[in-house]
């Protein structure tokens, strides 16, 4: 396990590319792998994207839809943003495999302002995401999901910087990994 963690860390450092530095670029948010039809997940977060909520639903055991919204009111650093993201995913059957491989396609957008640099604008980001997950791994009385993936993004940013028009279009990629801990499966 230690070797895998070191390998993930090394790959993340070596292969990550530099995203745009003029605005906040959200991390991969649509990372849920579902273990059965009808499973829904909902989460709330506080952190660098501000106050956010995300959720998703497995329409079938292989098809899911996901969404995320957040807002960060301008604070001491005079940076503020409003963002949304949605995606559709296709995944392998969790009951037939030890792990779940997922492919997502999605879109996000929003606006931000950075008063310190005089930047304000709107952005749209289309992405493709490939992920491999372990789902419902027993950890005492809890269940653990773990995932590793790669997201490829196309960002379109249009705005002003110091009162001059500012437009940028670029491709960038983000490797990512994470874990989620929850309770036992329950039937509704």
Short mmCIF file of C-alpha atoms in Angstrom, two decimals:
data_model
loop_
_atom_site.label_atom_id
_atom_site.label_comp_id
_atom_site.label_asym_id
_atom_site.label_seq_id
_atom_site.Cartn_x
_atom_site.Cartn_y
_atom_site.Cartn_z
CA UNK A 1 0.00 0.00 0.00
CA UNK A 2 2.88 2.35 0.81
CA UNK A 3 4.36 1.75 -2.67
CA UNK A 4 1.02 2.61 -4.31
CA UNK A 5 0.70 5.83 -2.30
CA UNK A 6 4.27 6.85 -3.26
CA UNK A 7 3.60 6.03 -6.92
CA UNK A 8 0.40 8.11 -6.92
CA UNK A 9 2.21 11.03 -5.30
CA UNK A 10 5.09 10.83 -7.78
CA UNK A 11 2.75 10.64 -10.79
CA UNK A 12 0.72 13.54 -9.48
CA UNK A 13 3.83 15.69 -9.11
CA UNK A 14 5.57 14.68 -12.34
CA UNK A 15 2.64 14.59 -14.74
CA UNK A 16 0.47 17.44 -13.54
CA UNK A 17 0.47 20.44 -15.82
CA UNK A 18 0.13 24.03 -14.83
CA UNK A 19 -3.50 25.17 -14.97
CA UNK A 20 -4.33 28.80 -15.65
CA UNK A 21 -2.89 31.04 -12.94
CA UNK A 22 -5.30 33.96 -13.37
CA UNK A 23 -8.34 32.28 -11.84
CA UNK A 24 -9.36 29.49 -9.50
CA UNK A 25 -9.67 26.18 -11.33
CA UNK A 26 -11.88 23.68 -9.49
CA UNK A 27 -10.64 20.22 -8.66
CA UNK A 28 -12.40 17.18 -10.10
CA UNK A 29 -15.74 17.12 -8.26
CA UNK A 30 -17.70 14.43 -10.13
CA UNK A 31 -15.82 11.47 -8.74
CA UNK A 32 -18.53 9.21 -7.32
CA UNK A 33 -18.64 5.54 -8.34
CA UNK A 34 -22.03 3.98 -7.65
CA UNK A 35 -22.51 0.42 -6.45
CA UNK A 36 -26.15 -0.14 -7.54
CA UNK A 37 -29.11 1.27 -9.48
CA UNK A 38 -30.95 4.06 -7.67
CA UNK A 39 -28.04 4.93 -5.38
CA UNK A 40 -27.90 8.64 -4.66
CA UNK A 41 -25.17 10.66 -3.00
CA UNK A 42 -25.26 14.17 -1.61
CA UNK A 43 -22.47 16.18 -0.04
CA UNK A 44 -21.67 19.65 1.20
CA UNK A 45 -18.25 21.23 1.32
CA UNK A 46 -16.44 24.25 2.66
CA UNK A 47 -12.97 25.20 1.45
CA UNK A 48 -11.16 26.75 -1.50
CA UNK A 49 -14.23 26.65 -3.77
CA UNK A 50 -16.22 28.39 -1.01
CA UNK A 51 -19.52 26.90 0.08
CA UNK A 52 -20.60 24.09 -2.23
CA UNK A 53 -22.95 21.19 -2.67
CA UNK A 54 -22.69 18.16 -4.90
CA UNK A 55 -24.93 15.27 -5.66
CA UNK A 56 -25.50 12.43 -8.06
CA UNK A 57 -27.80 9.57 -8.93
CA UNK A 58 -27.19 6.17 -10.53
CA UNK A 59 -29.96 5.96 -13.14
CA UNK A 60 -28.93 2.38 -13.93
CA UNK A 61 -26.06 0.32 -12.55
CA UNK A 62 -23.90 1.65 -15.42
CA UNK A 63 -25.18 5.22 -16.04
CA UNK A 64 -25.16 8.16 -13.63
CA UNK A 65 -25.68 11.92 -13.54
CA UNK A 66 -23.86 14.34 -11.23
CA UNK A 67 -23.94 18.06 -10.37
CA UNK A 68 -22.01 20.53 -8.25
CA UNK A 69 -22.52 24.24 -7.37
CA UNK A 70 -20.48 26.60 -5.22
CA UNK A 71 -20.08 30.23 -4.32
CA UNK A 72 -17.21 32.10 -2.72
CA UNK A 73 -18.11 35.67 -1.72
CA UNK A 74 -15.17 38.12 -1.94
CA UNK A 75 -13.21 38.06 1.32
CA UNK A 76 -9.96 39.48 2.66
CA UNK A 77 -8.13 38.60 -0.55
CA UNK A 78 -10.87 40.24 -2.67
CA UNK A 79 -11.45 37.07 -4.68
CA UNK A 80 -14.96 35.81 -5.39
CA UNK A 81 -16.51 33.19 -7.64
CA UNK A 82 -19.72 31.41 -8.54
CA UNK A 83 -19.45 28.03 -10.27
CA UNK A 84 -21.50 25.08 -11.44
CA UNK A 85 -20.65 21.70 -12.93
CA UNK A 86 -22.65 18.78 -14.28
CA UNK A 87 -21.70 15.48 -15.85
CA UNK A 88 -22.98 12.17 -17.14
CA UNK A 89 -21.03 9.02 -16.41
CA UNK A 90 -20.76 5.47 -17.65
CA UNK A 91 -19.18 2.84 -15.41
CA UNK A 92 -18.47 -0.88 -15.27
CA UNK A 93 -20.70 -3.05 -13.06
CA UNK A 94 -19.54 -2.89 -9.42
CA UNK A 95 -20.97 -6.35 -8.65
CA UNK A 96 -19.00 -8.10 -11.42
CA UNK A 97 -15.60 -6.48 -10.86
CA UNK A 98 -13.27 -5.81 -7.93
CA UNK A 99 -13.03 -2.18 -9.01
CA UNK A 100 -15.17 0.19 -11.04
CA UNK A 101 -13.89 2.02 -14.11
CA UNK A 102 -15.83 5.19 -14.93
CA UNK A 103 -15.86 7.63 -17.82
CA UNK A 104 -17.47 11.05 -17.37
CA UNK A 105 -18.20 13.85 -19.80
CA UNK A 106 -19.30 17.17 -18.45
CA UNK A 107 -19.43 20.93 -18.50
CA UNK A 108 -18.85 23.64 -15.93
CA UNK A 109 -19.08 27.37 -15.95
CA UNK A 110 -19.20 30.40 -13.78
CA UNK A 111 -17.72 33.79 -13.10
CA UNK A 112 -15.01 35.15 -10.88
CA UNK A 113 -13.27 38.36 -9.93
CA UNK A 114 -9.87 39.04 -8.46
CA UNK A 115 -9.80 42.69 -7.42
CA UNK A 116 -6.10 42.65 -6.50
CA UNK A 117 -5.14 41.94 -10.15
CA UNK A 118 -8.10 43.73 -11.76
CA UNK A 119 -9.42 40.52 -13.34
CA UNK A 120 -13.09 39.76 -13.80
CA UNK A 121 -14.74 37.39 -16.22
CA UNK A 122 -16.80 34.35 -17.12
CA UNK A 123 -15.54 30.88 -17.92
CA UNK A 124 -16.79 27.67 -19.47
CA UNK A 125 -14.97 24.37 -19.12
CA UNK A 126 -15.75 21.13 -20.92
CA UNK A 127 -14.09 18.00 -19.57
CA UNK A 128 -13.57 14.29 -20.06
CA UNK A 129 -12.70 12.20 -17.06
CA UNK A 130 -11.41 8.62 -16.68
CA UNK A 131 -11.37 7.08 -13.21
CA UNK A 132 -10.82 3.75 -11.46
CA UNK A 133 -12.46 3.18 -8.05
CA UNK A 134 -12.75 0.66 -5.27
CA UNK A 135 -16.29 0.85 -3.81
CA UNK A 136 -17.85 -0.34 -0.55
CA UNK A 137 -14.62 -1.69 0.93
CA UNK A 138 -15.33 -2.66 4.58
CA UNK A 139 -13.46 -0.62 7.17
CA UNK A 140 -14.81 -1.74 10.56
CA UNK A 141 -18.44 -0.56 10.71
CA UNK A 142 -17.93 1.90 7.86
CA UNK A 143 -17.50 1.60 4.10
CA UNK A 144 -14.67 3.11 2.10
CA UNK A 145 -14.55 4.25 -1.53
CA UNK A 146 -11.18 5.13 -3.06
CA UNK A 147 -10.47 6.51 -6.52
CA UNK A 148 -7.73 7.68 -8.86
CA UNK A 149 -8.27 9.39 -12.19
CA UNK A 150 -7.38 11.89 -14.85
CA UNK A 151 -9.48 14.82 -16.04
CA UNK A 152 -8.79 16.54 -19.38
CA UNK A 153 -10.22 20.07 -19.61
CA UNK A 154 -10.82 22.69 -22.27
CA UNK A 155 -11.19 26.12 -20.65
CA UNK A 156 -12.62 29.22 -22.30
CA UNK A 157 -12.21 32.41 -20.25
CA UNK A 158 -13.55 35.80 -21.34
CA UNK A 159 -13.27 38.92 -19.24
CA UNK A 160 -11.28 42.04 -18.50
CA UNK A 161 -7.95 42.55 -16.81
CA UNK A 162 -7.12 46.07 -15.66
CA UNK A 163 -9.95 47.40 -17.92
CA UNK A 164 -8.56 45.66 -21.04
CA UNK A 165 -10.29 42.71 -22.75
CA UNK A 166 -8.83 39.38 -21.66
CA UNK A 167 -9.62 36.11 -23.43
CA UNK A 168 -7.91 32.77 -22.98
CA UNK A 169 -8.54 29.30 -24.38
CA UNK A 170 -6.48 26.33 -23.27
CA UNK A 171 -6.32 22.59 -22.75
CA UNK A 172 -4.99 21.27 -19.45
CA UNK A 173 -5.20 18.04 -17.47
CA UNK A 174 -5.53 17.18 -13.80
CA UNK A 175 -4.56 13.86 -12.23
CA UNK A 176 -6.40 13.30 -8.92
CA UNK A 177 -7.10 10.76 -6.22
CA UNK A 178 -9.22 10.62 -3.08
CA UNK A 179 -11.24 8.61 -0.60
CA UNK A 180 -14.75 8.78 0.81
CA UNK A 181 -15.89 7.14 4.04
CA UNK A 182 -19.56 6.38 4.74
CA UNK A 183 -21.94 4.02 6.50
CA UNK A 184 -23.22 0.60 5.60
CA UNK A 185 -25.46 0.10 2.58
CA UNK A 186 -29.10 0.70 3.35
CA UNK A 187 -32.27 0.01 1.41
CA UNK A 188 -35.00 2.58 1.05
#
